[in-house]
Short mmCIF file of C-alpha atoms in Angstrom, two decimals:
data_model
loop_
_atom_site.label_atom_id
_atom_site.label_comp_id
_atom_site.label_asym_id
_atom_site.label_seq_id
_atom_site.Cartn_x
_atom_site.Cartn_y
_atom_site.Cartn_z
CA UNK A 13 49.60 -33.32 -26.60
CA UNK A 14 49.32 -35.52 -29.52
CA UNK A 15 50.34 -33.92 -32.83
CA UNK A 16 47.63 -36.58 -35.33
CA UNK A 17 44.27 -35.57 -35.48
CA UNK A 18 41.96 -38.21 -37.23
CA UNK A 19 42.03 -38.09 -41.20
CA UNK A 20 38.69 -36.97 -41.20
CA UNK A 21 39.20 -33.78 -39.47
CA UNK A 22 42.49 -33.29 -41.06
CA UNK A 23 40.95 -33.20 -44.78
CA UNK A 24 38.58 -30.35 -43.80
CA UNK A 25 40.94 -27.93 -43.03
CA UNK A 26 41.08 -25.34 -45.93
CA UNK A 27 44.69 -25.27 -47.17
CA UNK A 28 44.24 -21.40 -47.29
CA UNK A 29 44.41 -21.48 -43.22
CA UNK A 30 47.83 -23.22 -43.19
CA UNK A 31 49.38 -20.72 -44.98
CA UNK A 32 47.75 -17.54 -43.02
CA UNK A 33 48.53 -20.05 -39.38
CA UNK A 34 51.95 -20.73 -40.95
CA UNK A 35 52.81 -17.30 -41.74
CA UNK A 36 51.88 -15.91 -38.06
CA UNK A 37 53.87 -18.42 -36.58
CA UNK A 38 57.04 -17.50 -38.45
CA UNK A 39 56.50 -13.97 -37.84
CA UNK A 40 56.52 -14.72 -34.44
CA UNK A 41 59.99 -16.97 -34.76
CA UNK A 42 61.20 -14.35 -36.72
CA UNK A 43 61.12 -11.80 -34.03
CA UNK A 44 62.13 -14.28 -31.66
CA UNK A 45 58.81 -14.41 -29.41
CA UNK A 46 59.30 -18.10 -28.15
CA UNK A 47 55.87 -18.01 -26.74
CA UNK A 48 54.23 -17.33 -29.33
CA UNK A 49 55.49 -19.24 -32.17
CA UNK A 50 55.16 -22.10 -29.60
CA UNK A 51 51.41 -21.33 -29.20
CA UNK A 52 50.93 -21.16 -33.07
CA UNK A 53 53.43 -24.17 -34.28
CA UNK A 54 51.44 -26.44 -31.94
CA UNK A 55 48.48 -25.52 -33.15
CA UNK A 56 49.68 -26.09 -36.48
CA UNK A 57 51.39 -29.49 -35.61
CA UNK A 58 48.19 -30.78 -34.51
CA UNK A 59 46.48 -29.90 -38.33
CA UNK A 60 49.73 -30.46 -40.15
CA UNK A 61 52.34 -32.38 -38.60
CA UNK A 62 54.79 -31.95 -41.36
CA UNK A 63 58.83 -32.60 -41.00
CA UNK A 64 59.12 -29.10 -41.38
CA UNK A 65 56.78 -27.90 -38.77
CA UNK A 66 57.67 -30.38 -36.26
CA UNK A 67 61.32 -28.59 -36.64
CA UNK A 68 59.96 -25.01 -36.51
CA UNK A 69 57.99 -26.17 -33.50
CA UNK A 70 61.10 -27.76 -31.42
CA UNK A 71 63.18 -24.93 -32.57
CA UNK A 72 61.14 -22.86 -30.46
CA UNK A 73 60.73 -24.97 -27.85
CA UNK A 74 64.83 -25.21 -27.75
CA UNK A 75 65.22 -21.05 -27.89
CA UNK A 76 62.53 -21.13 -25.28
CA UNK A 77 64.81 -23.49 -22.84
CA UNK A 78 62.26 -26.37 -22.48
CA UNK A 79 64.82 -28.75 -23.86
CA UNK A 80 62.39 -31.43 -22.73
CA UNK A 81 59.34 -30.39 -25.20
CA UNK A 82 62.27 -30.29 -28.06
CA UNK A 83 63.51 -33.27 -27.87
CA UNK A 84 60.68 -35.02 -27.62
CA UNK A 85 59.46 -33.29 -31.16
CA UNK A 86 62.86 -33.81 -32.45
CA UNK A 87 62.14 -37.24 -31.99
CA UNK A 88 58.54 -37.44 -33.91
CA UNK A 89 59.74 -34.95 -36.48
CA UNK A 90 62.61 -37.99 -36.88
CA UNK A 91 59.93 -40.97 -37.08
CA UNK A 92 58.40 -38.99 -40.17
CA UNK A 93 61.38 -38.24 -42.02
CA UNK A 94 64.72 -39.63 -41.45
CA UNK A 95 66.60 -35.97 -41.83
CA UNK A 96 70.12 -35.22 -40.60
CA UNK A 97 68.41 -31.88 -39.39
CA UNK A 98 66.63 -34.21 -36.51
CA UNK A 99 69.26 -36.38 -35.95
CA UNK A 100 71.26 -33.58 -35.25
CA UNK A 101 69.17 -31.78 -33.20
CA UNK A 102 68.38 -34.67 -30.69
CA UNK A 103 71.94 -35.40 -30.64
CA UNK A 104 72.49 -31.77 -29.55
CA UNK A 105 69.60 -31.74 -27.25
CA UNK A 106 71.27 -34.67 -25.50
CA UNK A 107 74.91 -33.25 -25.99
CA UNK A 108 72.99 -30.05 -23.85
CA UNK A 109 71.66 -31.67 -20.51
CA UNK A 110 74.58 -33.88 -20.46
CA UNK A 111 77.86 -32.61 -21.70
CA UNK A 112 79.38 -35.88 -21.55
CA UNK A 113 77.52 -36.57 -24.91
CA UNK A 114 79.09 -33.54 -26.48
CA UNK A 115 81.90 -35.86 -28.26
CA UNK A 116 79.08 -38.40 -29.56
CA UNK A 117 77.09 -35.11 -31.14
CA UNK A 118 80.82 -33.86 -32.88
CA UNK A 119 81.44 -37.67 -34.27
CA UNK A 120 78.12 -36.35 -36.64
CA UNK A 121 80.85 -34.32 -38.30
CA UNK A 122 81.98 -37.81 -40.27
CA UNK A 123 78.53 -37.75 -42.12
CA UNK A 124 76.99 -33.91 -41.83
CA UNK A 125 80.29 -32.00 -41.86
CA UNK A 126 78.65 -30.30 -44.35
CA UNK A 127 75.46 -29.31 -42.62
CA UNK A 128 75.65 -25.83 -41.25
CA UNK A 129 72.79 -26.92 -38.87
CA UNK A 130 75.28 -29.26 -36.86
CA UNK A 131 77.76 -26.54 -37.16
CA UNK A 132 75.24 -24.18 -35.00
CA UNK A 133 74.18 -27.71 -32.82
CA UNK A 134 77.58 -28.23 -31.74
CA UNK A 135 78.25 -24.03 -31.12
CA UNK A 136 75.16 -24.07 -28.70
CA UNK A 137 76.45 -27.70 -27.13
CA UNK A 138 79.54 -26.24 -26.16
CA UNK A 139 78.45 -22.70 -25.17
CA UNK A 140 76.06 -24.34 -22.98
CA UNK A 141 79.27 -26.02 -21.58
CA UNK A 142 81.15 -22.56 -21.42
CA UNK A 143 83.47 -23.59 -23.61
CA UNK A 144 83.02 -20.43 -25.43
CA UNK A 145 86.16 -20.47 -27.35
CA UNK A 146 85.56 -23.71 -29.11
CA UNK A 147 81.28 -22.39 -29.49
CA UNK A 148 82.42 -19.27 -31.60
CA UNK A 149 84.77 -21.85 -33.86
CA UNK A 150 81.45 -23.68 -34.60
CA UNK A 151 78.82 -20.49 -34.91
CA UNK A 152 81.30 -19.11 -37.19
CA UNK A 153 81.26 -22.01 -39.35
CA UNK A 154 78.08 -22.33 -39.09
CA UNK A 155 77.41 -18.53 -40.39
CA UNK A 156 79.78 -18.90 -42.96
CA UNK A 157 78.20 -22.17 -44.71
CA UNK A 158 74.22 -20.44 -44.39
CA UNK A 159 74.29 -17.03 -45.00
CA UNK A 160 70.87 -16.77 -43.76
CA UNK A 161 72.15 -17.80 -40.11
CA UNK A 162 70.91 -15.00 -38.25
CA UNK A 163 70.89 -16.78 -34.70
CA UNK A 164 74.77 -18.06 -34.59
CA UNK A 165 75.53 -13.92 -35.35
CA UNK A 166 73.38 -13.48 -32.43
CA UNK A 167 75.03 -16.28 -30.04
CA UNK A 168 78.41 -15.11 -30.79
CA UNK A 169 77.03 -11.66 -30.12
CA UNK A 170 76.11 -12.88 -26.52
CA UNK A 171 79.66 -14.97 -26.20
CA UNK A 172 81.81 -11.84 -26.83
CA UNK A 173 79.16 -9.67 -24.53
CA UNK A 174 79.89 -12.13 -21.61
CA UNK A 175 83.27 -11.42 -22.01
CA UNK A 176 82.55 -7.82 -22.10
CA UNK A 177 84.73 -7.81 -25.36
CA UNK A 178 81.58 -4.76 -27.27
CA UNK A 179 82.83 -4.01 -30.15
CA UNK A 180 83.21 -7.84 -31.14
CA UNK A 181 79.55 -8.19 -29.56
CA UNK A 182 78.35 -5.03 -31.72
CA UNK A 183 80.04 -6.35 -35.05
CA UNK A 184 78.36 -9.92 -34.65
CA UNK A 185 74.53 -8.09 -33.63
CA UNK A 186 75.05 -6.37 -36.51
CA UNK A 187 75.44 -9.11 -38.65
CA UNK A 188 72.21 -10.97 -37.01
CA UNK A 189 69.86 -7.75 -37.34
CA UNK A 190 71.14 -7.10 -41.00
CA UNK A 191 69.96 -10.52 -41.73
CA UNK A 192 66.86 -10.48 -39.81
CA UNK A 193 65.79 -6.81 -38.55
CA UNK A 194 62.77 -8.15 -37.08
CA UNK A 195 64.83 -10.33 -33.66
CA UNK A 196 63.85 -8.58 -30.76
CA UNK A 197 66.54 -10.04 -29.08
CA UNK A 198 69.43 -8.78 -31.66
CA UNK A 199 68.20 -5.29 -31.52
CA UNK A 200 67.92 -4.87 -27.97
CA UNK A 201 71.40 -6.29 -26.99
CA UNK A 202 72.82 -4.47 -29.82
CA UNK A 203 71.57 -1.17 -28.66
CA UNK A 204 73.10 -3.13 -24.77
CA UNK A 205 76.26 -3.00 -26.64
CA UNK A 206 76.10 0.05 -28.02
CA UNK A 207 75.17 1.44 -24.64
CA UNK A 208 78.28 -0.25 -22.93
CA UNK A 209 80.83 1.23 -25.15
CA UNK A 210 78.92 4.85 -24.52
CA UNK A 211 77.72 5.34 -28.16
CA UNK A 212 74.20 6.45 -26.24
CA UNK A 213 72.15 7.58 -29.62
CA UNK A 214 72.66 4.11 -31.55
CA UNK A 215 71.56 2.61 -28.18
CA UNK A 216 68.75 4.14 -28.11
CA UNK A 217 68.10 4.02 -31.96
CA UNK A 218 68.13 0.11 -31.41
CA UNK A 219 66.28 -0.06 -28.76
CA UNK A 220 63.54 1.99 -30.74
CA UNK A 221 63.47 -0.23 -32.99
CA UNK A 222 63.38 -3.05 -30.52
CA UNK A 223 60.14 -1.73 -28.77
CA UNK A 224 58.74 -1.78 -32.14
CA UNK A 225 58.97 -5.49 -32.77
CA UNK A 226 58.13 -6.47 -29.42
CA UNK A 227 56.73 -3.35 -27.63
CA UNK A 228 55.52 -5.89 -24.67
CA UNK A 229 58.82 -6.21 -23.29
CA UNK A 230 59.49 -4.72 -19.95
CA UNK A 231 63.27 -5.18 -20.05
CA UNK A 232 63.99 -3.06 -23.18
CA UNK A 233 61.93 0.05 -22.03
CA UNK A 234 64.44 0.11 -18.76
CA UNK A 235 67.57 -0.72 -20.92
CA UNK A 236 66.41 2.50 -22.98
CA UNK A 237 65.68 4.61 -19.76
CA UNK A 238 69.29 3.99 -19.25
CA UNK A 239 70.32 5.26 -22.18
CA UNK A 240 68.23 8.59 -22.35
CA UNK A 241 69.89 8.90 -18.60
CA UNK A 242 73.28 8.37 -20.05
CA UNK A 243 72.17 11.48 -22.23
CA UNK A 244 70.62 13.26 -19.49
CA UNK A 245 67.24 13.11 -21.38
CA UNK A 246 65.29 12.91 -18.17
CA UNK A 247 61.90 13.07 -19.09
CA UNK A 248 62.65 10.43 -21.81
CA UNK A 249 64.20 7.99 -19.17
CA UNK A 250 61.19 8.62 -16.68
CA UNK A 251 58.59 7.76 -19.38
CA UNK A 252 60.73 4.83 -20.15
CA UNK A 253 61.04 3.38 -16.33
CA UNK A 254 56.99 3.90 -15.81
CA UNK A 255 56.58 2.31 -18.90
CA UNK A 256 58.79 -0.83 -17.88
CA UNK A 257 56.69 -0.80 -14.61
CA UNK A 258 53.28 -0.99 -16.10
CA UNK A 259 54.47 -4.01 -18.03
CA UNK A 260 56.29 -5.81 -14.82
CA UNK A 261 54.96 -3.76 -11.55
CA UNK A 262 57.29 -6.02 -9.81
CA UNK A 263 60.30 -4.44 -11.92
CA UNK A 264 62.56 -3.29 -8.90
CA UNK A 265 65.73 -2.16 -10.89
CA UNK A 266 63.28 0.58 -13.09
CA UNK A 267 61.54 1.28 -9.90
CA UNK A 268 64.99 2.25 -8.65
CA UNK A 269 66.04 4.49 -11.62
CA UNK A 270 62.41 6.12 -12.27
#
């Protein structure tokens, strides 16, 4: 899809609509619904291919896992402005579907070692690598130099759940959903970890809350059913598995449970 409409068209658009398009879209980032925000920054690209918007738009695509899509607007968000936020972020795509680039995306560190974006770039290069020791080095710096860094809270959230290490998971959730209480994601594998080290009524607190950003998602309603099982709140966890069915009849775990 080609992000340039003609001039003509583009000057018609009221400037009123990019702000209402713009603001749906980051609501959607926001709560981490890749779809979506994929859906609206597209649309948007096409009107108002801005630097900025090109990001937001391969961002997605990149927390989506169509590394494809995001490099390739990495790369035209790069021929409009000459940011270190794009050169990073192609370098990382690269560094991702071929970890023998990893060292050429670190050597970035000469000129942006400064950039908390190439901090995060490098933490997801290497996790995708699993060389999760070295990716928590990185997403901490990273958090530490953009206090607004939600998502490298939330990746070393997911490193230290791999590792089944919870109450390092928990801490680092908690940092991402105090920062941004509207990520699905952070919510429900907080209320995961919560679940794992038995602390059943924050679980399910969390995943409340979780079901309220994104009540379309199958997976949470059977991760709370769990939970309300956990607490022998039967009727709770039944409502919970029928619930995850109707969303994904094909949901064989839930049908299990329920």
């Amino acid at each position: 899809m080609s992000f340039f409409l003609p001039l003509l068209v583009s000057l018609i658009v009221p400037v009123a609509a990019f702000a209402s398009d713009t603001s749906k879209a980051e609501l959607y980032f926001l709560q981490g619904k890749w779809d979506k925000a994929i859906k609206e920054y597209e649309a948007i690209a096409v009107k108002d291919p801005t630097m900025d918007n090109l990001m937001r738009l391969a961002d997605s695509y990149l927390y989506n896992n169509e590394t494809g899509p995001a490099k390739k607007t990495y790369e035209k968000a790069l021929s409009i402005a000459k940011r270190p936020e794009a050169i990073i972020s192609i370098a990382m795509v690269e560094a991702i579907t071929d970890n023998s680039l990893i060292n050429d995306l670190l050597s970035l560190f000469d000129r942006y070692g400064d950039n908390p974006r190439l901090w995060r770039a490098a933490g997801i290069a290497l996790m995708h690598s699993t060389d999760d020791e070295q990716a928590l080095y990185y997403f901490y710096g990273a958090a530490e130099r953009d206090p607004a860094d939600y998502m490298s809270y939330f990746l070393i959230g997911q490193i230290y759940e791999i590792h089944h290490n919870f109450d390092e998971a928990i801490k680092a959730y908690k940092s991402s959903v105090k920062i941004n209480p509207n990520y699905a994601m952070a919510l429900n594998n907080l209320g995961y970890a919560y679940k794992e080290r038995h602390f059943y009524t924050y679980a399910i607190d969390m995943y409340k809350r979780a079901i309220a950003v994104a009540p379309e998602k199958a997976g949470t309603y059977y991760n709370i059913g769990n939970a309300y099982t956990h607490k022998n709140m039967i009727k709770e966890a039944f409502d919970s598995y029928k619930k995850a069915i109707e969303l994904e009849p094909l949901f064989a775990k839930a049908r299990y449970n329920m």
